[in-house]
Coordinates of C-alpha atoms in Angstrom, one line a residue:
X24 CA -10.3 -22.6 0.1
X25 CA -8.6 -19.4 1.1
X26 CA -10.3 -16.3 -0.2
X27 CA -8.7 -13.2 -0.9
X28 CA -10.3 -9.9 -1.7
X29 CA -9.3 -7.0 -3.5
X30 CA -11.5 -3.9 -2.7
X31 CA -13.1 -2.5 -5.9
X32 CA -14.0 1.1 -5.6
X33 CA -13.0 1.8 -8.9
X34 CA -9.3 3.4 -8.0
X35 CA -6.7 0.6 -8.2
X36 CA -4.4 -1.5 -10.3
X37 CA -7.4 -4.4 -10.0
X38 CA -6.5 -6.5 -13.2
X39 CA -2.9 -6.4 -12.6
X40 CA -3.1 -6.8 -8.7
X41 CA -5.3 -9.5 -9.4
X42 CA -3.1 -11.6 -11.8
X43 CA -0.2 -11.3 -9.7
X44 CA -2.1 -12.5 -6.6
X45 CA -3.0 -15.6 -8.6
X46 CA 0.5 -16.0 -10.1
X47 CA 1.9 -16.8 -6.3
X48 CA -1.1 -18.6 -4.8
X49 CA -2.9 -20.7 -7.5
X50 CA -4.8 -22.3 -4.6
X51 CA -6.2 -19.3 -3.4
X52 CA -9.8 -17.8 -4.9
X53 CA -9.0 -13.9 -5.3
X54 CA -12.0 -11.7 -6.0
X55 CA -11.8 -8.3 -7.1
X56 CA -15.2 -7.1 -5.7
X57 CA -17.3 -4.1 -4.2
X58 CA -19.3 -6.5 -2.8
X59 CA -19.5 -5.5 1.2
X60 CA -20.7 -9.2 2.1
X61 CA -17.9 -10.4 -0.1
X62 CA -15.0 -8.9 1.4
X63 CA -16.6 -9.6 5.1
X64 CA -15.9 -13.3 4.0
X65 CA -12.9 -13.0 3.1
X66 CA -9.4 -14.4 4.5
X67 CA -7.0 -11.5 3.2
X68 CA -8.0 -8.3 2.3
X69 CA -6.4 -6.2 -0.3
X70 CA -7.1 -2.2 -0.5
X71 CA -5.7 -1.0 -3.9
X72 CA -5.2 2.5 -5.0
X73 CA -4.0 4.9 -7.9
X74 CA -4.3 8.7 -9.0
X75 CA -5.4 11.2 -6.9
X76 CA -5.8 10.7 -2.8
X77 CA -9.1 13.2 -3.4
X78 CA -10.9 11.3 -6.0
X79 CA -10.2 7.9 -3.9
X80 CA -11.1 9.2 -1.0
X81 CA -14.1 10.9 -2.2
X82 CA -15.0 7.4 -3.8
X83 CA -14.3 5.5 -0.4
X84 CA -16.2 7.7 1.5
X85 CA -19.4 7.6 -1.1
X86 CA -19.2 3.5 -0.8
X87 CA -18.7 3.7 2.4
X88 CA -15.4 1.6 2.3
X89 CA -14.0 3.5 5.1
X90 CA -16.2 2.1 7.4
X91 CA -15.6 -1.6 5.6
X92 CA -11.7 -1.4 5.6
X93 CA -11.8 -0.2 9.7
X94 CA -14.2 -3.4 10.5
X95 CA -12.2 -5.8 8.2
X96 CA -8.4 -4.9 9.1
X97 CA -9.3 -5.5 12.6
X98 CA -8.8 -9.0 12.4
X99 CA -7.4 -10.9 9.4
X100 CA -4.1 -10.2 7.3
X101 CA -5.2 -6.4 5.2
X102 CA -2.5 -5.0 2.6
X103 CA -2.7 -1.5 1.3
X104 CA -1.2 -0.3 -1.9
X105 CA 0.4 2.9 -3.3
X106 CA -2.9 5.6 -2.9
X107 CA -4.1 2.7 -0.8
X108 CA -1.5 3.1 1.4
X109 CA -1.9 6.4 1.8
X110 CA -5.9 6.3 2.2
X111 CA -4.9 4.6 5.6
X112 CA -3.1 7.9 7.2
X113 CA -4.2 10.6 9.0
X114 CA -4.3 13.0 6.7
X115 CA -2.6 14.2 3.0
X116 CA -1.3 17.7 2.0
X117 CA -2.6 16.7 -1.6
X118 CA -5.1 19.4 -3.0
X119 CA -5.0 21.9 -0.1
X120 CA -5.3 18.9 2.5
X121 CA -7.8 15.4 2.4
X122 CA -8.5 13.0 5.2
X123 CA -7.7 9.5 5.4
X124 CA -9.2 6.8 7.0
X125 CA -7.3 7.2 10.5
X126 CA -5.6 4.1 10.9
X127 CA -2.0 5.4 11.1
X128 CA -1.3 9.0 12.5
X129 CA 1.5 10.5 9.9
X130 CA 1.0 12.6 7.4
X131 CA 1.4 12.3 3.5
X132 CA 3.3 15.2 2.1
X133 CA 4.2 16.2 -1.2
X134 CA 7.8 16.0 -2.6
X135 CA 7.9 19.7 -3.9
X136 CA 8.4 21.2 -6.9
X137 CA 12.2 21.9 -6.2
X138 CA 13.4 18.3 -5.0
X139 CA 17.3 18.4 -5.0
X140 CA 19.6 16.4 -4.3
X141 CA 23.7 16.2 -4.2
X142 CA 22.9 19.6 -6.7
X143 CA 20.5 17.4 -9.0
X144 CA 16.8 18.4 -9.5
X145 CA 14.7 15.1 -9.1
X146 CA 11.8 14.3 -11.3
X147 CA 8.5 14.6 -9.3
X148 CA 6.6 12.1 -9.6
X149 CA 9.0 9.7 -8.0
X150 CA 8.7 7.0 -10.9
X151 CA 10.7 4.1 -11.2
X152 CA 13.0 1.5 -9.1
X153 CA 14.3 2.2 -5.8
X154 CA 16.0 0.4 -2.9
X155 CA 14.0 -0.4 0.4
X156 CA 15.3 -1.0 3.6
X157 CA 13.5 -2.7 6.3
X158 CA 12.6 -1.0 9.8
X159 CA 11.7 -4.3 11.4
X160 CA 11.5 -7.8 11.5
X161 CA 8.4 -8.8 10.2
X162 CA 6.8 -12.1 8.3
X163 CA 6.3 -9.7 4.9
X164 CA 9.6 -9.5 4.7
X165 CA 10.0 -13.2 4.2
X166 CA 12.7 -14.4 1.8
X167 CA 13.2 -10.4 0.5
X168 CA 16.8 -9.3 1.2
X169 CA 17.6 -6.0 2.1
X170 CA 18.0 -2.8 0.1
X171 CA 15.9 -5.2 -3.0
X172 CA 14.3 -3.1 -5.3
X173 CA 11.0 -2.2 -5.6
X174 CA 8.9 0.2 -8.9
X175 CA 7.0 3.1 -7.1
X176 CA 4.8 5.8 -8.8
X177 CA 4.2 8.4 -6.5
X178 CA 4.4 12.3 -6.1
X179 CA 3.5 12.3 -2.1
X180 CA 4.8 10.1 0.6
X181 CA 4.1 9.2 4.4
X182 CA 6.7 10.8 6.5
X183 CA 9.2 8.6 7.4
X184 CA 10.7 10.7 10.3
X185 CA 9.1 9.9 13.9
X186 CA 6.8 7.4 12.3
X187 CA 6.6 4.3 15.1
X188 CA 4.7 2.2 12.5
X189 CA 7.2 2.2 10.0
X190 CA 8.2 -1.2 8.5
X191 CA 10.5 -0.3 5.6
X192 CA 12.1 3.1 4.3
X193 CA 13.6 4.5 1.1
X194 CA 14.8 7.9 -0.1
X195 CA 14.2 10.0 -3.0
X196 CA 15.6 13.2 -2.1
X197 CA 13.6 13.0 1.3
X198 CA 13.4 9.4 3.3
X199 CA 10.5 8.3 3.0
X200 CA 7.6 5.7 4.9
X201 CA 8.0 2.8 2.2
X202 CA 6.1 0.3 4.4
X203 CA 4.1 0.6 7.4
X204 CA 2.8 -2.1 9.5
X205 CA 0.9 -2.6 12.6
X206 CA -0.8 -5.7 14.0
X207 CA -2.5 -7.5 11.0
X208 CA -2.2 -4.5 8.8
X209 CA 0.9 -4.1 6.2
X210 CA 0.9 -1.2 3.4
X211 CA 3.7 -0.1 1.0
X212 CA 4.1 2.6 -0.9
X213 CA 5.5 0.6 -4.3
X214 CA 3.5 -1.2 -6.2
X215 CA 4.4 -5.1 -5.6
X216 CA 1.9 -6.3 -8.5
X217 CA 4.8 -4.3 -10.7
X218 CA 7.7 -5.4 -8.7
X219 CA 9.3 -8.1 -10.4
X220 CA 10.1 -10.8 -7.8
X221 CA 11.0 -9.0 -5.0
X222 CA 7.2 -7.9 -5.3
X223 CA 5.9 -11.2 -6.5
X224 CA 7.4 -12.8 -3.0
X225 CA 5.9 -9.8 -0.8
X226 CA 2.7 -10.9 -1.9
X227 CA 3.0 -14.6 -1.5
X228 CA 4.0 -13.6 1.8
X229 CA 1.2 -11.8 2.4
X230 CA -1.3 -14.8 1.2
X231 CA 0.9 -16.8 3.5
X232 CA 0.8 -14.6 6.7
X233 CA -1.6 -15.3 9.6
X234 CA -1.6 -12.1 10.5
X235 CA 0.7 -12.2 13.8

């Protein structure tokens, strides 16, 4: 049976993430677990993430999940989400500047205080639906048509401009990295667990996908 794991390190949508997971592949064991061994084992690989890139990255760091998520995405089908996604970057402007894990080089930046638009002030943090628009051709994008909609919760995003890993964009004032992907390794920004079925069949995909 096909195992998927969802990293717990005590930052992420893990009940939710979980269910949703199960929803599209009841044939699949999912295990939400901090269990090193565990997620070793496993097929897919899940890395969640919610609130603040410095307490999750602080967390990561302590359980030494940095080290876990760069041995495990090197070689099976590995989805980031939302704070998960970002963990994966260089580097985030959040709280004076925190480090990521390294596996993509662009930045996370912050939306700013004065986001404006067409003269309309934007609420920051970026909350609610919002259109995507695919950068590439790629198997996560499986039977999801373009411009669908997808929820995101977020006050910093991964620079969309100059980014060559870039899978899929939106805009909220700024464009903005709304996938990435490289290799075995897919993140998003939104949060597919909350995505109606647009985000339902991203993650169907993602049990589905081999990794190529």
């Amino acid at each position: 049976m096909k195992t998927v794991a969802i990293i717990d390190y005590g930052m992420g949508n893990l009940h939710s993430a979980r269910k949703a997971v199960e929803h599209v592949a009841p044939d699949v064991r999912v295990l939400v677990t901090d269990n090193a061994d565990q997620i070793r084992e496993a097929d897919h690989v899940i890395l969640p993430g919610v609130g603040a890139i410095r307490d999750c990255m602080h967390e990561i760091r302590r359980l030494e999940v940095d080290t876990l998520v760069r041995e495990v995405s090197r070689d099976r089908p590995f989805l980031g989400i939302c704070v998960g996604m970002q963990a994966l970057m260089s580097r985030s402007e959040e709280n004076g500047g925190v480090d990521g894990i390294n596996l993509f080089p662009a930045q996370v930046r912050f939306f700013g205080d004065n986001l404006v638009e067409n003269g309309e002030r934007l609420k920051v943090p970026h909350m609610g639906w919002n259109e995507v628009y695919q950068s590439i051709d790629h198997p996560m994008w499986h039977n999801i048509p373009e411009g669908d909609r997808f929820y995101f919760v977020h006050s910093y995003y991964a620079e969309a401009e100059g980014n060559a890993d870039i899978a899929g964009r939106s805009h909220y004032g700024v464009d903005l990295a709304a996938a990435v992907a490289r290799d075995n390794i897919f993140a998003v920004q939104f949060h597919p667990e909350k995505s109606a079925r647009a985000g339902l069949q991203l993650l169907k995909n993602f049990v589905d996908w081999s990794g190529k």
